[in-house]
Short mmCIF file of C-alpha atoms and ligand atoms in Angstrom, two decimals:
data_model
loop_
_atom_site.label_atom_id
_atom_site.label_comp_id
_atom_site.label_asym_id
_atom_site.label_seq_id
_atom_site.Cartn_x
_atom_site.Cartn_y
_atom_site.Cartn_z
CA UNK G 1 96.34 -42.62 121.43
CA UNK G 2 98.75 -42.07 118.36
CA UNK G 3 96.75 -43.71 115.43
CA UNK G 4 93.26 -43.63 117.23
CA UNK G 5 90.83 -41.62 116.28
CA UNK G 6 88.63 -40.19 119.16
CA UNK G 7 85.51 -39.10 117.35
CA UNK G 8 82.74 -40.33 119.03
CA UNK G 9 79.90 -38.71 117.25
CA UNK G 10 78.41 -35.85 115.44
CA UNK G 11 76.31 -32.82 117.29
CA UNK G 12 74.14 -30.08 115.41
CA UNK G 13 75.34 -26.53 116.61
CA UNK G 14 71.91 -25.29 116.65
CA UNK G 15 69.64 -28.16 118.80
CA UNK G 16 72.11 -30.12 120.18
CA UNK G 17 70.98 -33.24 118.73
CA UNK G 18 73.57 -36.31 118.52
CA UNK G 19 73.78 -38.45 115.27
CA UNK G 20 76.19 -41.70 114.93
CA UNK G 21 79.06 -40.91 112.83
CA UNK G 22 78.42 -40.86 109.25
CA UNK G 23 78.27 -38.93 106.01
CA UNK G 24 75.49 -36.85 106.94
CA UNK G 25 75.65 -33.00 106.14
CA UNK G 26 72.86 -31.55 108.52
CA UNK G 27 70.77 -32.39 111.36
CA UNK G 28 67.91 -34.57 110.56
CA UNK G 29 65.84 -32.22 113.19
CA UNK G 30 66.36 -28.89 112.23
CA UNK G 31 68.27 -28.93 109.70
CA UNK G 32 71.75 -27.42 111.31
CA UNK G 33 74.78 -27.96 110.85
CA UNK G 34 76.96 -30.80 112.46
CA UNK G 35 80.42 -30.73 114.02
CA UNK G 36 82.39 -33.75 115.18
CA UNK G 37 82.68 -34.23 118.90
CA UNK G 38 85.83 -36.59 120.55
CA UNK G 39 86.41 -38.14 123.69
CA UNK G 40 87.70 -35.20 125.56
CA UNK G 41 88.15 -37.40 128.41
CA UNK G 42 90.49 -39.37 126.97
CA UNK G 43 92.17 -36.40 125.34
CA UNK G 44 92.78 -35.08 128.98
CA UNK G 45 93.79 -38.13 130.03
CA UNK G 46 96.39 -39.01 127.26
CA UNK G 47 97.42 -35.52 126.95
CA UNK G 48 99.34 -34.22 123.99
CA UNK G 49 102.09 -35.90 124.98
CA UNK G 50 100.77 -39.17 123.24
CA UNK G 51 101.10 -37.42 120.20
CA UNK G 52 102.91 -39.32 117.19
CA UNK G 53 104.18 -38.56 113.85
CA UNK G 54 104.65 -35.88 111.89
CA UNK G 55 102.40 -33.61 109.21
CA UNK G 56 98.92 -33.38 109.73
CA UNK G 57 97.64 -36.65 110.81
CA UNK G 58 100.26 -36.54 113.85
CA UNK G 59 96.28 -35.03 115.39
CA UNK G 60 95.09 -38.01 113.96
CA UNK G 61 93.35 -38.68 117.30
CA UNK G 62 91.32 -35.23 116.59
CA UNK G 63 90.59 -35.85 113.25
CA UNK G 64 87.21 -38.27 112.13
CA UNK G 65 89.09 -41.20 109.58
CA UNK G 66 88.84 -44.18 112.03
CA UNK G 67 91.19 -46.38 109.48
CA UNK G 68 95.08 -45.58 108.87
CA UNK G 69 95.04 -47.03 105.49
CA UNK G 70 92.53 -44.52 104.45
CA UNK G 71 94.12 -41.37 105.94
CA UNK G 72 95.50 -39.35 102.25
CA UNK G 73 98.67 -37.54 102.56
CA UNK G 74 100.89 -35.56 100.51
CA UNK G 75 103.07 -34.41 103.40
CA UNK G 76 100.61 -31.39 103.86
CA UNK G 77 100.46 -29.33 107.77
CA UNK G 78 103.69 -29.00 109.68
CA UNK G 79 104.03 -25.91 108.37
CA UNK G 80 106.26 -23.00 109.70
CA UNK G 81 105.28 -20.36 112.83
CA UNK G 82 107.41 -17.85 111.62
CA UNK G 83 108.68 -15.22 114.49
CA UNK G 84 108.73 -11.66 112.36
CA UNK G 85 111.12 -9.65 114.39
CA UNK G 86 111.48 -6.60 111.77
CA UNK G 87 107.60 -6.83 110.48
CA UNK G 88 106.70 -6.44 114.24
CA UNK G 89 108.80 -3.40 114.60
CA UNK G 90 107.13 -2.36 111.39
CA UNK G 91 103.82 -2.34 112.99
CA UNK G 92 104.89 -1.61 116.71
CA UNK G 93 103.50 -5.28 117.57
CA UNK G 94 105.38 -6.46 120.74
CA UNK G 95 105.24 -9.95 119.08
CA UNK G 96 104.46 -11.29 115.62
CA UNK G 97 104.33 -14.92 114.18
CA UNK G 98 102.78 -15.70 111.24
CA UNK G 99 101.59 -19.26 110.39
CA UNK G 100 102.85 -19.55 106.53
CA UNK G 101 101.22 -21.58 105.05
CA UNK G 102 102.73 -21.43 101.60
CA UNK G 103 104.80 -24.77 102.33
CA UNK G 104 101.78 -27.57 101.94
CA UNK G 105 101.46 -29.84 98.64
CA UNK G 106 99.23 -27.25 96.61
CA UNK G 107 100.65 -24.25 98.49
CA UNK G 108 97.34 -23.51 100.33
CA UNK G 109 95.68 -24.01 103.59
CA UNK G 110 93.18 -26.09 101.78
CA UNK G 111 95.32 -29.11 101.94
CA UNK G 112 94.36 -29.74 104.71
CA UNK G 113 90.94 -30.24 104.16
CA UNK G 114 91.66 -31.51 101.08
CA UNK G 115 93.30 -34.36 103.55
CA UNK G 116 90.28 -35.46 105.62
CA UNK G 117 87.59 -34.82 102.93
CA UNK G 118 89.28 -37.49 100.53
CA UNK G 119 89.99 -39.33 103.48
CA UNK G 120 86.28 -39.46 104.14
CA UNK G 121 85.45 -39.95 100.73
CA UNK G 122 87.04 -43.53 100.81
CA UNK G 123 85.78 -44.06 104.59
CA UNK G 124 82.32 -44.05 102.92
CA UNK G 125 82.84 -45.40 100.24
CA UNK G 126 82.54 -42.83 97.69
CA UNK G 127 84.14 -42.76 93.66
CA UNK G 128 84.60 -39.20 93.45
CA UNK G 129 84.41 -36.03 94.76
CA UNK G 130 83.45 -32.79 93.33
CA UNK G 131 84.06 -28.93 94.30
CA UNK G 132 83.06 -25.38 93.31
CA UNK G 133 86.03 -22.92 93.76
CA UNK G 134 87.47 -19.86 92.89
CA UNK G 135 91.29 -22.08 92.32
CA UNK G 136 92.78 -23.16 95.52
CA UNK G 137 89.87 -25.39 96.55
CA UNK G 138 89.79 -27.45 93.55
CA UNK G 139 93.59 -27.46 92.84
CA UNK G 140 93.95 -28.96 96.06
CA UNK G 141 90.62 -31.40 96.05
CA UNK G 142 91.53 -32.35 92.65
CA UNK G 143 95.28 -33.26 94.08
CA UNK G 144 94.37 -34.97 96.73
CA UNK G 145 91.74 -36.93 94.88
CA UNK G 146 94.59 -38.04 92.07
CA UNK G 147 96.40 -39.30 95.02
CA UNK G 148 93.91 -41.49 96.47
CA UNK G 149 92.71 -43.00 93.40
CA UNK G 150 89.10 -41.23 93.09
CA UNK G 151 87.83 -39.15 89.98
CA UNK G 152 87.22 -35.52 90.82
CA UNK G 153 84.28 -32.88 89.34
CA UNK G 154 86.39 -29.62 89.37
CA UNK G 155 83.85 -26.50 88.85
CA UNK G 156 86.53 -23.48 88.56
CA UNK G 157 85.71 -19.72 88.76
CA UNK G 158 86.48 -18.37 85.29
CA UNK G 159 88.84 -15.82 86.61
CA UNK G 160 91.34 -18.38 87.97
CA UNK G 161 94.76 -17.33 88.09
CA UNK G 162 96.58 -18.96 84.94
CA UNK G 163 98.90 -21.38 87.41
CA UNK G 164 96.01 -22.59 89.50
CA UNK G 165 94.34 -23.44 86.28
CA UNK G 166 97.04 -25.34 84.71
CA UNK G 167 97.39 -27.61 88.07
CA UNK G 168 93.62 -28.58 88.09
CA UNK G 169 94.33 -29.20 84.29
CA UNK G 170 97.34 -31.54 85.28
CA UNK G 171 95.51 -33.13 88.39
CA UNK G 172 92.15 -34.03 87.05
CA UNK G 173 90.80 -34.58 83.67
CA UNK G 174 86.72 -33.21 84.78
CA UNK G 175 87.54 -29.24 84.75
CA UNK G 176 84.93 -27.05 83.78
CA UNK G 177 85.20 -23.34 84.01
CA UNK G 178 82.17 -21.74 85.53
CA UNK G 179 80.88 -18.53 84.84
CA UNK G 180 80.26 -15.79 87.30
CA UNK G 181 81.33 -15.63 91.07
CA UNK G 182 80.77 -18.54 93.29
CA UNK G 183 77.52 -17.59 94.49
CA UNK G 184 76.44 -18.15 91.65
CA UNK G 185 76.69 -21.76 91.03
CA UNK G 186 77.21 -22.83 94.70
CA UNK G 187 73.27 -23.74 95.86
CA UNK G 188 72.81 -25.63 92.23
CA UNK G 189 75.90 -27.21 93.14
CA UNK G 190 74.70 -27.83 96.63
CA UNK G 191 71.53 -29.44 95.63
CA UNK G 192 73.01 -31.99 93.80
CA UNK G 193 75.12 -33.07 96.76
CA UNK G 194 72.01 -35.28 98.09
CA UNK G 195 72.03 -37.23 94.69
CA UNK G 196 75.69 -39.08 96.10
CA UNK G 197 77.41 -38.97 92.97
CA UNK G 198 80.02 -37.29 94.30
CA UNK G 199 81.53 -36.66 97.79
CA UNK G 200 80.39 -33.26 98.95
CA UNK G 201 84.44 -31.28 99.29
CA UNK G 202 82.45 -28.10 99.68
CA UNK G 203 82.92 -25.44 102.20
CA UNK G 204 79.59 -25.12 103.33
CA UNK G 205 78.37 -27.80 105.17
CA UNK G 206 80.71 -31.06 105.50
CA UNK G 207 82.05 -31.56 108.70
CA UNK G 208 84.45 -34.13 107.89
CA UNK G 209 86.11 -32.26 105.33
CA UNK G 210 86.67 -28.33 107.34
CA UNK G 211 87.89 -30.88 110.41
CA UNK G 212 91.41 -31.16 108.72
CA UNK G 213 91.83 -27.02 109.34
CA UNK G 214 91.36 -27.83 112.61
CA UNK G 215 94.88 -29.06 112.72
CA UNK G 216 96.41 -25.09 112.12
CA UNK G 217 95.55 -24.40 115.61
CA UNK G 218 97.00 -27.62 116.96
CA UNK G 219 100.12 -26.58 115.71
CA UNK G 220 99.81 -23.17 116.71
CA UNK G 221 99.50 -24.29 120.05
CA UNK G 222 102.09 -27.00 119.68
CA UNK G 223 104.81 -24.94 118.29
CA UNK G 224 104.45 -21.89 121.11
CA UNK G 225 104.90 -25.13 123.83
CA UNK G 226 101.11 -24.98 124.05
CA UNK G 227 101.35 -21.53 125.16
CA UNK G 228 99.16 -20.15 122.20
CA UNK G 229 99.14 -16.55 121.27
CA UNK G 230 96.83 -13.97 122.56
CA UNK G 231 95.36 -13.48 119.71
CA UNK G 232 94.84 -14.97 115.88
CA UNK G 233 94.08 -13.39 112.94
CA UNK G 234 92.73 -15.70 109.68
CA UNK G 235 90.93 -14.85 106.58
CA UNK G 236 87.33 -16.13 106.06
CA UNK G 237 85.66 -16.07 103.25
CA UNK G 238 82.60 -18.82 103.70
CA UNK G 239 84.41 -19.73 107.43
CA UNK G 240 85.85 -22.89 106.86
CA UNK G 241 89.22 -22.01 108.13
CA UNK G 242 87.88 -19.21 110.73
CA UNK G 243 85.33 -22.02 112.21
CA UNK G 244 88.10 -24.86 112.38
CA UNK G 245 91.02 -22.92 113.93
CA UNK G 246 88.35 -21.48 116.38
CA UNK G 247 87.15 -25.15 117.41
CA UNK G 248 90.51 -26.27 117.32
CA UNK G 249 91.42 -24.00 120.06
CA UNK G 250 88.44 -24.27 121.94
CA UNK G 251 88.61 -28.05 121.80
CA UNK G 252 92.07 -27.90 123.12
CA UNK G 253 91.15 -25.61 125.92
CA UNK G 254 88.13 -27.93 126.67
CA UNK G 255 90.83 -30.86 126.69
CA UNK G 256 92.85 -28.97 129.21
CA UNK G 257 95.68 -28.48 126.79
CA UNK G 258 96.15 -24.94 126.41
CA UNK G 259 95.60 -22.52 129.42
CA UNK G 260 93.08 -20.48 127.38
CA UNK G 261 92.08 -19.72 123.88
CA UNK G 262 93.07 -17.09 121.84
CA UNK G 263 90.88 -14.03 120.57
CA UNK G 264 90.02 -14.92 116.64
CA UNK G 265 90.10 -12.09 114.83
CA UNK G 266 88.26 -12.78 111.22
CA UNK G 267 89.84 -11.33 107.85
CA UNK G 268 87.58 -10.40 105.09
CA UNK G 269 88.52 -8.23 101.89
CA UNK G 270 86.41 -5.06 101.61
CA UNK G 271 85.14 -5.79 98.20
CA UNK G 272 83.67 -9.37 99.59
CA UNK G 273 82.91 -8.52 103.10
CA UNK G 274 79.32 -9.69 104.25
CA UNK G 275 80.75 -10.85 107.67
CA UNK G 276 82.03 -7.46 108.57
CA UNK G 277 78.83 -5.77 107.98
CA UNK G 278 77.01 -8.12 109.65
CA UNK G 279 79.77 -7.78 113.03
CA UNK G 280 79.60 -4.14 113.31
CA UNK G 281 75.59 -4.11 112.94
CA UNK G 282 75.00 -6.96 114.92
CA UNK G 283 72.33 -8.70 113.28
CA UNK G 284 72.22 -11.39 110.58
CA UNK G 285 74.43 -11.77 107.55
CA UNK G 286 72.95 -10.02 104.40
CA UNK G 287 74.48 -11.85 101.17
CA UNK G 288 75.86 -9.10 98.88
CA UNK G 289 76.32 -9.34 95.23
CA UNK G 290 80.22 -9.03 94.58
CA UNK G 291 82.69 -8.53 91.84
CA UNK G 292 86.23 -9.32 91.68
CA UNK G 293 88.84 -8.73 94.26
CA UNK G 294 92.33 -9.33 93.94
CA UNK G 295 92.09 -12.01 96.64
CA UNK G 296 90.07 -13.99 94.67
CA UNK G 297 90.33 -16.92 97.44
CA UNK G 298 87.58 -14.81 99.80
CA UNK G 299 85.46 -13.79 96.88
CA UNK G 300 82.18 -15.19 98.43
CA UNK G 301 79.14 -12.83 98.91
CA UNK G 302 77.46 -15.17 100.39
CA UNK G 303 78.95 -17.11 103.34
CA UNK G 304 75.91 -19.20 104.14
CA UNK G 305 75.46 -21.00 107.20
CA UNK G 306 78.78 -21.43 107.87
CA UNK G 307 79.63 -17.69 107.93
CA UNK G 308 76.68 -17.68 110.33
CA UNK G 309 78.74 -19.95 112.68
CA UNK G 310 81.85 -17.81 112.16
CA UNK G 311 79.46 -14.94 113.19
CA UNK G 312 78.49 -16.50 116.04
CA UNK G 313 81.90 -17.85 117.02
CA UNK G 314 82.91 -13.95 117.00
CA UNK G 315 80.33 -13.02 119.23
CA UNK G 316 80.87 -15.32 121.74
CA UNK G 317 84.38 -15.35 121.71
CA UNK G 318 85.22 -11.76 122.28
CA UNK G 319 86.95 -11.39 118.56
CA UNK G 320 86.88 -8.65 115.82
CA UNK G 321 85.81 -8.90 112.57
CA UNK G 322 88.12 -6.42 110.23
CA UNK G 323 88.58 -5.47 106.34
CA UNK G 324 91.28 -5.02 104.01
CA UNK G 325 90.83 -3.13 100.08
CA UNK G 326 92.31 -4.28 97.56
CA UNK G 327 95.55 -1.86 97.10
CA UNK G 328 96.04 -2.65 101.04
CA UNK G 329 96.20 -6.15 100.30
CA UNK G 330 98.67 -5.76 97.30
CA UNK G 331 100.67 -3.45 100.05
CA UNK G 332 100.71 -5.55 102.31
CA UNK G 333 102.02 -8.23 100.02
CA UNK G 334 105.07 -6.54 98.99
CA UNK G 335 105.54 -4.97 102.40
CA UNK G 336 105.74 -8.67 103.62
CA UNK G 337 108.05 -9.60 101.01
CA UNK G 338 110.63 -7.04 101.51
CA UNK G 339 110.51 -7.34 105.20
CA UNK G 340 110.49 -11.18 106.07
CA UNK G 341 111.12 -12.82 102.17
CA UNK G 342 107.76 -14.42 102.40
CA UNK G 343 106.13 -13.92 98.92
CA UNK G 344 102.39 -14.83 99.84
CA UNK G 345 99.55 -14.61 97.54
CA UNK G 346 96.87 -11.79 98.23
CA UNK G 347 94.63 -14.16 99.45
CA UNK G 348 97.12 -15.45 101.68
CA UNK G 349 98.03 -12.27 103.08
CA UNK G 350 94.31 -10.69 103.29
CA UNK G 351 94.92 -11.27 106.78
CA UNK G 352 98.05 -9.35 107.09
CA UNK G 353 96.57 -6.43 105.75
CA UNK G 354 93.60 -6.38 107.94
CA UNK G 355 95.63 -6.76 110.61
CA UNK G 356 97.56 -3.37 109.49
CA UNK G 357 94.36 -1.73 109.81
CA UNK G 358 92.70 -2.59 112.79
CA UNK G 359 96.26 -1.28 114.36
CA UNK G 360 96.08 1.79 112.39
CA UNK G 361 92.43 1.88 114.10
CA UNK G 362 93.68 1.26 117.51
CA UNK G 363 90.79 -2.01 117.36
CA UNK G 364 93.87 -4.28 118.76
CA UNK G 365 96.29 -3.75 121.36
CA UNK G 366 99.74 -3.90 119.91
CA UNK G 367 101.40 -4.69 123.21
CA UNK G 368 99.65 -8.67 122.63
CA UNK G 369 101.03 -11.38 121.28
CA UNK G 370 99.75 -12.14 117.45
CA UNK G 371 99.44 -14.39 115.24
CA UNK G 372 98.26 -14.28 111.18
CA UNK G 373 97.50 -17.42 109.33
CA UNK G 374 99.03 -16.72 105.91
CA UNK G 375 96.96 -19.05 103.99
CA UNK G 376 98.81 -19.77 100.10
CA UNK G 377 101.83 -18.83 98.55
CA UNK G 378 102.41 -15.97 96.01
CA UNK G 379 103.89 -18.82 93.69
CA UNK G 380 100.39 -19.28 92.54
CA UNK G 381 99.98 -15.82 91.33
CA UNK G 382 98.33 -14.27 88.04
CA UNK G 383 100.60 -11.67 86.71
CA UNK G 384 102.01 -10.18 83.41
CA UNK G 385 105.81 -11.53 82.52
CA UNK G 386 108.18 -9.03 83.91
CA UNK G 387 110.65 -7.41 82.03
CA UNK G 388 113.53 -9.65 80.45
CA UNK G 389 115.82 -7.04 78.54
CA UNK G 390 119.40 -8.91 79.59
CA UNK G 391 122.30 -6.93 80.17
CA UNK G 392 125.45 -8.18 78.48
CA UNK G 393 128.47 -7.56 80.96
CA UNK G 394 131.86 -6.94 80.85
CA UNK G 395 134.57 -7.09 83.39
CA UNK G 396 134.76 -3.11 84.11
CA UNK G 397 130.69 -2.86 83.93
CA UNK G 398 129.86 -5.77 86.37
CA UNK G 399 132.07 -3.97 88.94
CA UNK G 400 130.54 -0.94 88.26
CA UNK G 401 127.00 -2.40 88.78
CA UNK G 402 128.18 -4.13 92.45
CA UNK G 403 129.32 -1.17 93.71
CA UNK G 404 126.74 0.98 92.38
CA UNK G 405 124.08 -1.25 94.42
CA UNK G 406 125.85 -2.43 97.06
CA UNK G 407 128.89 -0.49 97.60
CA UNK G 408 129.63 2.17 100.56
CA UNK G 409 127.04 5.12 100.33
C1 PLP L 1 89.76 -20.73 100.72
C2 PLP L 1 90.82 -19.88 101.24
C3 PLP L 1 90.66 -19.11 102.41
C4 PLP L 1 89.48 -19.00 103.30
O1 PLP L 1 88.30 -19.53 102.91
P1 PLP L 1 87.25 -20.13 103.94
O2 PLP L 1 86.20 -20.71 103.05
O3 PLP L 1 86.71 -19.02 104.76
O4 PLP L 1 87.94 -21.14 104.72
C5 PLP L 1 91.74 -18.35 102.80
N1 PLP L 1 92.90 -18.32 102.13
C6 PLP L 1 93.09 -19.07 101.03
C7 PLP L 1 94.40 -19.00 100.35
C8 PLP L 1 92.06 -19.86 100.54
O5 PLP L 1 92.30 -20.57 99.45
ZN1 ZN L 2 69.54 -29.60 115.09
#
């Protein structure tokens, strides 16, 4: 089954329905949204075993781009599962891992939708693609369009960390800086999708392009020997990444891959956290009108229907929905610096922090298993230049520096 791709077709999540695989971003019945369904037969049958390759298309079989030639890499997925041994003991977790993601092309977990949404944009035939985003989105669509040879439409949120804005700069030549939050320009955005002058690499409804974030719980599951932790933690700000690792799993468990899927916790910061609110009252998600958070990745208010899937995914699966503020996401940060050496941005680590929390609340049982998905690196960072007064040295004063920091208290 190595280079194969098993989709079969597309199914809406609210009827049912079954449409032929195509570009085609909601049910023609009722209007839901569609997910890609594979032979699961054959999946059982070839098990993962059959599995070739390295990086993310090794799931190539799981993922919808029926052509090799057309499958975009920059070497993104095969990232690390990281066992934290002294952050564990730090939090009085039996077992931690955390999936760091920091490693992929544009240091994100978008990559990997950045992956199979160009990859569909040449499978159907498309020039360009186009993307709102608060940085990592469209550094990463606007990367992996470059690579493929298609012109991108980056729509950037105006606060945009400096280094995120100078690599959409680099990648693509369309950048235009948006004013206001996401919201705010994401259903203008979204009605233009219909006109086809640009491949839809938004978050809310393409199924082809969240599929690619599927692949973060097939390696989950592939690097714990398809023994997959007992229970996952990843940020969601519209869902994309919640949604896909919570298919992923479930898809695998439907395959008769992994013995049973993990409980999905869902990370949202406090300052952006319309999910939450929505868990703990258990009714329908209420957009909210935001401002900035430092993790500007999950600044949505609104998570449309895709945060209603995410919702629903919860529900059904048992899982917690949990908040981090701001300062506990900055202490979390450094916390996981100084404890493991894994400098993560605060979006990335959103998840870490909630996690802290919902200990400190007794919400999860420490004796489990876990696992956080750390979703971008710190590298990408906005800060001000840190302090650069040199020292000049001598002999006599370098020794008396060592031994001042390092020598026998
Ligand atoms: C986009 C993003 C997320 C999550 O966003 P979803 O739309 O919910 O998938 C998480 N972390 C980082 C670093 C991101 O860029
Ligand atoms: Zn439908």
């Amino acid at each position: 089954m190595n280079t194969e791709s098993l989709a079969r077709h597309l199914a809406c999540i609210d009827c049912g329905a079954v449409h032929a695989l195509g570009y085609r971003l909601q049910c023609d019945k009722c209007r839901g949204l569609l997910e890609l369904v594979y032979d699961l037969d054959r999946l059982r049958r070839d098990g993962p075993g059959g599995l070739r390759g390295a990086g993310l298309w090794r799931y190539a079989a799981v993922l919808p781009i029926a052509d090799p030639a057309q499958r975009v890499t920059l070497g993104e997925g095969a990232t690390p599962l990281l066992d934290c041994p002294r952050l564990a003991r730090q939090l009085g977790v039996r077992r931690l891992t955390l999936k760091y993601e920091g490693p992929n092309p544009t240091g994100t977990v978008k990559d990997r939708s950045s992956a199979t949404a160009v990859s569909a944009a040449l499978q159907f035939g498309f020039a360009a693609t186009s993307v709102v985003s608060s940085g990592n989105a469209g550094s990463s669509i606007a990367a992996y369009s470059a690579r493929a040879g298609l012109r991108s439409l980056i729509f950037a949120y105006e606060r945009t960390s400096a280094p995120k804005l100078l690599h959409m700069a680099a990648t693509t030549p369309d950048l235009v800086i948006y004013r206001g939050v996401y919201d705010d320009l994401i259903t203008l955005w979204d009605r233009l999708v219909e006109d086809r002058l640009f491949f839809d690499c938004g978050a809310s409804r393409n199924a082809y392009k969240h599929e690619g974030k599927k692949t973060l719980a097939y390696e989950i599951a592939e690097q714990t020997g398809w023994a997959p932790p007992d229970v996952v933690v990843a940020p969601l700000a519209v869902g994309e990444t919640f949604v896909a690792a919570a298919r992923g799993f479930k898809e695998m468990h439907a395959a008769g891959w992994i013995p049973r899927v993990p409980r999905m916790v869902a990370a949202q910061a406090a300052r952006a956290n319309a999910v939450v609110r929505a868990f703990r009252a258990g009714g329908d998600i209420t957009p909210l009108k935001i401002g900035y958070t430092v993790a500007e990745g999950l600044a949505a208010g609104d998570p449309g229907r895709k945060g209603a899937w995410a919702l629903r995914l919860l529900r059904e699966t048992g899982g917690v929905a949990g908040e981090a503020e701001d300062e506990e996401i900055l202490a979390a940060q450094r916390t996981l610096a100084r404890t493991e050496g894994i400098w993560a941005g605060p979006t990335g680590v959103a998840a870490l922090a909630v996690l802290m929390r919902l200990l400190a609340e007794r919400a999860l049982d420490p004796a489990q298993d876990i696992c956080v998905v750390v979703t971008e690196t710190g590298l990408k960072t906005e800060a001000p230049p840190p302090e650069r007064a040199g020292v000049a040295f001598d002999e006599a004063s370098l020794r008396r520096l060592v031994v001042e920091r390092l020598g026998r208290r």
